[in-house]
GROMACS .gro file of C-alpha atoms in nm:
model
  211
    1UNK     CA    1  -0.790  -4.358  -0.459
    2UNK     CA    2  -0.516  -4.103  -0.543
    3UNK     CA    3  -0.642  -3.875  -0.836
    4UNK     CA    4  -0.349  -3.834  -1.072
    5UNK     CA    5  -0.349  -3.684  -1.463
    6UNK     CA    6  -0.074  -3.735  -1.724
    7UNK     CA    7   0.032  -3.479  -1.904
    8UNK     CA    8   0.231  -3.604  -2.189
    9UNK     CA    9   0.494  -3.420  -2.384
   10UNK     CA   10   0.724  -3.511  -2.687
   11UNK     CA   11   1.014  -3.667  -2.479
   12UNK     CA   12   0.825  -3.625  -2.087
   13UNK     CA   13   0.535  -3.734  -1.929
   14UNK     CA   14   0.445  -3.581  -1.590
   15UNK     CA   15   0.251  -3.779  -1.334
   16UNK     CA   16   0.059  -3.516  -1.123
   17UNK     CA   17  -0.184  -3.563  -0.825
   18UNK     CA   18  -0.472  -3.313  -0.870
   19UNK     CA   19  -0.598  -3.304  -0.485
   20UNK     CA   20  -0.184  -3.273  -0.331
   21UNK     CA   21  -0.021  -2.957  -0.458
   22UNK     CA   22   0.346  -3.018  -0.539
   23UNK     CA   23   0.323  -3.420  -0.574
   24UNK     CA   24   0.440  -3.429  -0.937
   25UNK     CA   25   0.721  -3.609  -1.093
   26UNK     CA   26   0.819  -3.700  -1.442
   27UNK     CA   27   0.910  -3.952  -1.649
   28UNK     CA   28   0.939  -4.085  -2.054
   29UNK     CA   29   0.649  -4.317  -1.992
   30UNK     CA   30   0.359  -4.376  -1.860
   31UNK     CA   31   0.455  -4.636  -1.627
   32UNK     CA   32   0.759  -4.396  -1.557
   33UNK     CA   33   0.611  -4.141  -1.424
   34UNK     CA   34   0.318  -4.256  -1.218
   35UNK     CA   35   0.662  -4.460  -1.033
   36UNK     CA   36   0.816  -4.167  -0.997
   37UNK     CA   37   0.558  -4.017  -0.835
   38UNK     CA   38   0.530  -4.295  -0.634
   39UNK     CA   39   0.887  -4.300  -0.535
   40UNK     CA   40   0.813  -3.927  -0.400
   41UNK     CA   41   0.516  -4.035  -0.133
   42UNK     CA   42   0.733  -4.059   0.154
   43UNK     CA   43   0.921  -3.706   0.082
   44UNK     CA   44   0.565  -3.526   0.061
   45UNK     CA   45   0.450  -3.705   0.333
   46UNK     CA   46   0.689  -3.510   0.541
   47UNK     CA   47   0.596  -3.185   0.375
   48UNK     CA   48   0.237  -3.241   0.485
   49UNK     CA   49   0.327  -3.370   0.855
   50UNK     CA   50   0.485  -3.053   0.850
   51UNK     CA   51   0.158  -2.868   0.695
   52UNK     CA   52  -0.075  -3.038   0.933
   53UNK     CA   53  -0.220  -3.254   0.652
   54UNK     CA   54  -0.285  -3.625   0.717
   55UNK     CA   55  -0.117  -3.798   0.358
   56UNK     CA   56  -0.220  -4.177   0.311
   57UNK     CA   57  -0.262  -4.157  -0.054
   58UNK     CA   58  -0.469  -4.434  -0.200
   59UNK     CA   59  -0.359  -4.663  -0.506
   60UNK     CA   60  -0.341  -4.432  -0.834
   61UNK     CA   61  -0.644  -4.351  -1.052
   62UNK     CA   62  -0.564  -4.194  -1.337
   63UNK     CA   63  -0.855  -4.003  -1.441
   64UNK     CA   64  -0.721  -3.737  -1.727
   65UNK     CA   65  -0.441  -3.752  -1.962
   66UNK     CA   66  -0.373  -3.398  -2.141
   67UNK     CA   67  -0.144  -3.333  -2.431
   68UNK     CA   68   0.143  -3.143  -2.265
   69UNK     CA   69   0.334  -2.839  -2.423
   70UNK     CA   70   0.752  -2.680  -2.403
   71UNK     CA   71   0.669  -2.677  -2.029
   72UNK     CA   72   0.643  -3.061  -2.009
   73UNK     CA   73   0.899  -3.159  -2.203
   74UNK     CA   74   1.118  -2.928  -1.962
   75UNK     CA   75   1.020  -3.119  -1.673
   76UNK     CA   76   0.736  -2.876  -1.513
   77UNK     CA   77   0.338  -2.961  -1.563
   78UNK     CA   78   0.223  -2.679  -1.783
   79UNK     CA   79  -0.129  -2.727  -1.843
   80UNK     CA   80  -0.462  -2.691  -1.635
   81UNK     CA   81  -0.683  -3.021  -1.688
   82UNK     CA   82  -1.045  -3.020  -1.696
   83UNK     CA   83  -1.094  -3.052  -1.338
   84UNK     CA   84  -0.925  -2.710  -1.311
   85UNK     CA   85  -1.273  -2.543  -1.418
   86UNK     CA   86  -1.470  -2.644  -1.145
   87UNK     CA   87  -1.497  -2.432  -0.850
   88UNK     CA   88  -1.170  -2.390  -0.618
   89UNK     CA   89  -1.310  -2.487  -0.254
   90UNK     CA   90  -1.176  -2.347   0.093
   91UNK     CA   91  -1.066  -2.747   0.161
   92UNK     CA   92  -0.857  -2.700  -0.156
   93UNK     CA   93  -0.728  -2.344  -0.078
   94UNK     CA   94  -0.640  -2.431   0.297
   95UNK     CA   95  -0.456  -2.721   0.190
   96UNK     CA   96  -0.300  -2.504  -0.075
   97UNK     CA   97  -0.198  -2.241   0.179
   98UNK     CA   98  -0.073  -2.509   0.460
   99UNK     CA   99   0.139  -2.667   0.174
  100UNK     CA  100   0.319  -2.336   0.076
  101UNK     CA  101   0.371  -2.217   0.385
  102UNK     CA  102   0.541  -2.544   0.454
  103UNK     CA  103   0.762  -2.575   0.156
  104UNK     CA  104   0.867  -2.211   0.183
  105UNK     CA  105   0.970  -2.310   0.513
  106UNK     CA  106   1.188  -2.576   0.438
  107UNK     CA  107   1.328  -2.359   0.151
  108UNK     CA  108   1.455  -2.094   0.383
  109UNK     CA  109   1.603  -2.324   0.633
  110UNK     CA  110   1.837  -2.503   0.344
  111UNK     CA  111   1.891  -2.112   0.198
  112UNK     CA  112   2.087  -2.093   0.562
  113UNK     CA  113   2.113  -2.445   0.646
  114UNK     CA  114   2.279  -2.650   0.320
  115UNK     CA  115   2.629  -2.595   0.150
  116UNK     CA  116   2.693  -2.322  -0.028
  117UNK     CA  117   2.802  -2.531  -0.300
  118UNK     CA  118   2.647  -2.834  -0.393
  119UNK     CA  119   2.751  -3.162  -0.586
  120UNK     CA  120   2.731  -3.130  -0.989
  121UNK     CA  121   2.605  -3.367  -1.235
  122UNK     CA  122   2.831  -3.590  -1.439
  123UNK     CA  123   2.921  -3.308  -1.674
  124UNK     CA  124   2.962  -3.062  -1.398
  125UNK     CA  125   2.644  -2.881  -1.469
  126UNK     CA  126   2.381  -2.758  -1.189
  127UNK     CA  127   2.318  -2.475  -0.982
  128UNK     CA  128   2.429  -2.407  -0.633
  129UNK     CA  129   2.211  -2.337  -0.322
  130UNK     CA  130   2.159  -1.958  -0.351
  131UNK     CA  131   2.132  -1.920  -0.722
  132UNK     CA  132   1.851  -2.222  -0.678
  133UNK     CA  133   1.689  -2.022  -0.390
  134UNK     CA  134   1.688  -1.712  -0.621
  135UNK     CA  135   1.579  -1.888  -0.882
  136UNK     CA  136   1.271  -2.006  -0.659
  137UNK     CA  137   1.195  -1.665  -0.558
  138UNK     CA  138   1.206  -1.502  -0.925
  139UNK     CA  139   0.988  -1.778  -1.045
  140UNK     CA  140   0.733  -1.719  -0.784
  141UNK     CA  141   0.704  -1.395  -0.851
  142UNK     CA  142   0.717  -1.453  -1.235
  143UNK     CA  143   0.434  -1.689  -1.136
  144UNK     CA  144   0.233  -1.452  -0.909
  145UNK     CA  145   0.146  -1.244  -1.236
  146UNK     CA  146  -0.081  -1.510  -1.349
  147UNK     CA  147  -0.289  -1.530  -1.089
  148UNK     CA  148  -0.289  -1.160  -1.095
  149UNK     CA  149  -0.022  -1.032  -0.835
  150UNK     CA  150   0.281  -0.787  -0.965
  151UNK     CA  151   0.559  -0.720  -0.719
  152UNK     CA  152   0.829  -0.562  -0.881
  153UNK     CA  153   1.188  -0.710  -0.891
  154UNK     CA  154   1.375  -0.691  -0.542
  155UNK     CA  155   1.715  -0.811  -0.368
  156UNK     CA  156   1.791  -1.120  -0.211
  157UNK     CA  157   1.791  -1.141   0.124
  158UNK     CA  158   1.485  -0.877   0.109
  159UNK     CA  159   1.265  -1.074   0.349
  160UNK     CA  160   1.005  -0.777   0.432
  161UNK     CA  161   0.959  -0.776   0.008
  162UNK     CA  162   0.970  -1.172  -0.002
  163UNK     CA  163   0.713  -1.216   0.313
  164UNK     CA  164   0.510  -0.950   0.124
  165UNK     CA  165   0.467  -1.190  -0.235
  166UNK     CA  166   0.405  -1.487  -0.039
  167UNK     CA  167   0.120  -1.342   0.157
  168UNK     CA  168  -0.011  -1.172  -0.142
  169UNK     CA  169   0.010  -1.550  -0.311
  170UNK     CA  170  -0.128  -1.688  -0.033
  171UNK     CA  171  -0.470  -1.390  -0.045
  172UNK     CA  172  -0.521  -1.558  -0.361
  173UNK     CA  173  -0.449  -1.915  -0.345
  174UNK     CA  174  -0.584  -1.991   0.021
  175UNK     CA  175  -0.939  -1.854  -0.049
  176UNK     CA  176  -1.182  -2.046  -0.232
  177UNK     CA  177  -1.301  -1.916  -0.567
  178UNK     CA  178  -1.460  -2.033  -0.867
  179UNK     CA  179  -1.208  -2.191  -1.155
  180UNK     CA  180  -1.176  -1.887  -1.396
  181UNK     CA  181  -0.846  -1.740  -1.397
  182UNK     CA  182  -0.844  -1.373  -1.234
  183UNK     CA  183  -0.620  -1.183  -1.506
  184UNK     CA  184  -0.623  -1.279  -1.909
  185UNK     CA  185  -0.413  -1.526  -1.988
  186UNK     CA  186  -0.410  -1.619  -1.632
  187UNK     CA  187  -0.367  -1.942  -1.435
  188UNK     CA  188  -0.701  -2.110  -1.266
  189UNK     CA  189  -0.628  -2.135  -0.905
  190UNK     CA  190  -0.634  -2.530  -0.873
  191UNK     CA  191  -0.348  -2.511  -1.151
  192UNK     CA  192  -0.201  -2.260  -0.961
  193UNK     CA  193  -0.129  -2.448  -0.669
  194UNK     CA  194   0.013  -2.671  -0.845
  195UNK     CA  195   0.289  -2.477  -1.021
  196UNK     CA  196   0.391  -2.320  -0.732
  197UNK     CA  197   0.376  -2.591  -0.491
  198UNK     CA  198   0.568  -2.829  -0.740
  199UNK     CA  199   0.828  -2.553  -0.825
  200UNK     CA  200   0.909  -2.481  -0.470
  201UNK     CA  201   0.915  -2.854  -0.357
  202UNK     CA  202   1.121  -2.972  -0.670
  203UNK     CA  203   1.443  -2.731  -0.616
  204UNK     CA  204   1.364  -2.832  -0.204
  205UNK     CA  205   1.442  -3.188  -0.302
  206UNK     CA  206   1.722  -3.085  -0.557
  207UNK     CA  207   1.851  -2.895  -0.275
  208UNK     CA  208   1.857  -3.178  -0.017
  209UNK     CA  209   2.004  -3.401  -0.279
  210UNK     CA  210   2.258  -3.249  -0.421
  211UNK     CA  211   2.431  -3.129  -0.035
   0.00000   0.00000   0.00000
């Protein structure tokens, strides 16, 4: 079975599997999102080929629905569930790593392989690819604070400052550890994973779609 948790929202519902960091996709039910997830097995797959994972997820088994918050009804999954408390183990943090490292790859290959400028929505709304790559790279290190890393601000194109946050994410998130968050207000590392993985491998796909 594939593990999955709903976390519902006001107006979202996000379908996320708790054992694949980054598989998570929304939708405005139920039955929405766990097909939207769905949909998305075949583009993860490739993300962990690329990690070195075997991925032949299992029917769905939904085994926690949480009431979501702002973050859910933006599109992102924004709480920790239960399982989060339980101790973080090295099969979980080696996954973790092997994922990042993976979809960080791919990111920095579209930052220098995709358009500059991608297709818009219907209104003529979205980002193009180097504000989305920015965007990635603030948010991970807006992200890195809660699992208690501070880098301060830096330029793009700064790879010696950007290869120094990811392996300082990575220190944290590819060890094991037990499920308390490390700073106040923190992130457990399960949840973590997660957020990052998702964030980087959402704006991947929004890259590849949109060139």
């Amino acid at each position: 079975m594939t593990r999955v948790y709903l976390e519902k929202g006001r107006t979202k519902i996000v379908a996320c599997a708790l054992d694949w960091p980054g598989w998570a996709r929304i939708g405005t039910t139920e039955d929405g999102a766990v097909a939207a997830l769905t949909a998305y097995a075949d583009r993860y797959r490739l993300i962990a080929a690329g990690a070195g994972l075997p991925f032949d997820p299992g029917p769905i088994e939904i085994v926690e629905t949480v009431t979501g918050v702002n973050t859910t009804d933006w599109g992102a999954p924004g709480v920790p569930v239960a399982e989060d408390n339980r101790p973080y183990s090295a099969a979980a943090a080696q996954r973790t790593a092997a994922v990042l490292r993976t979809a960080w790859g791919v990111l920095d290959n579209l930052a220098q392989s995709a358009p500059q400028t991608l297709r818009k929505g219907p209104r003529g709304g979205g980002r193009d690819r180097d504000e989305i790559v920015t965007h990635v790279v603030d948010n991970d290190r807006a992200y890195a604070r809660k699992i208690g890393i501070r880098h301060r601000p830096f330029a793009a194109g700064d790879r010696t400052a950007l290869t120094a946050l990811r392996s300082a994410i990575l220190d944290v998130l590819g060890k094991p550890a037990d499920g308390a968050a490390r700073t106040g207000g923190g992130w457990p590392p399960a949840y973590a994973a997660r957020r990052f993985a998702w964030h980087v491998l959402d704006h991947v796909w929004e890259i590849q779609d949109k060139s």
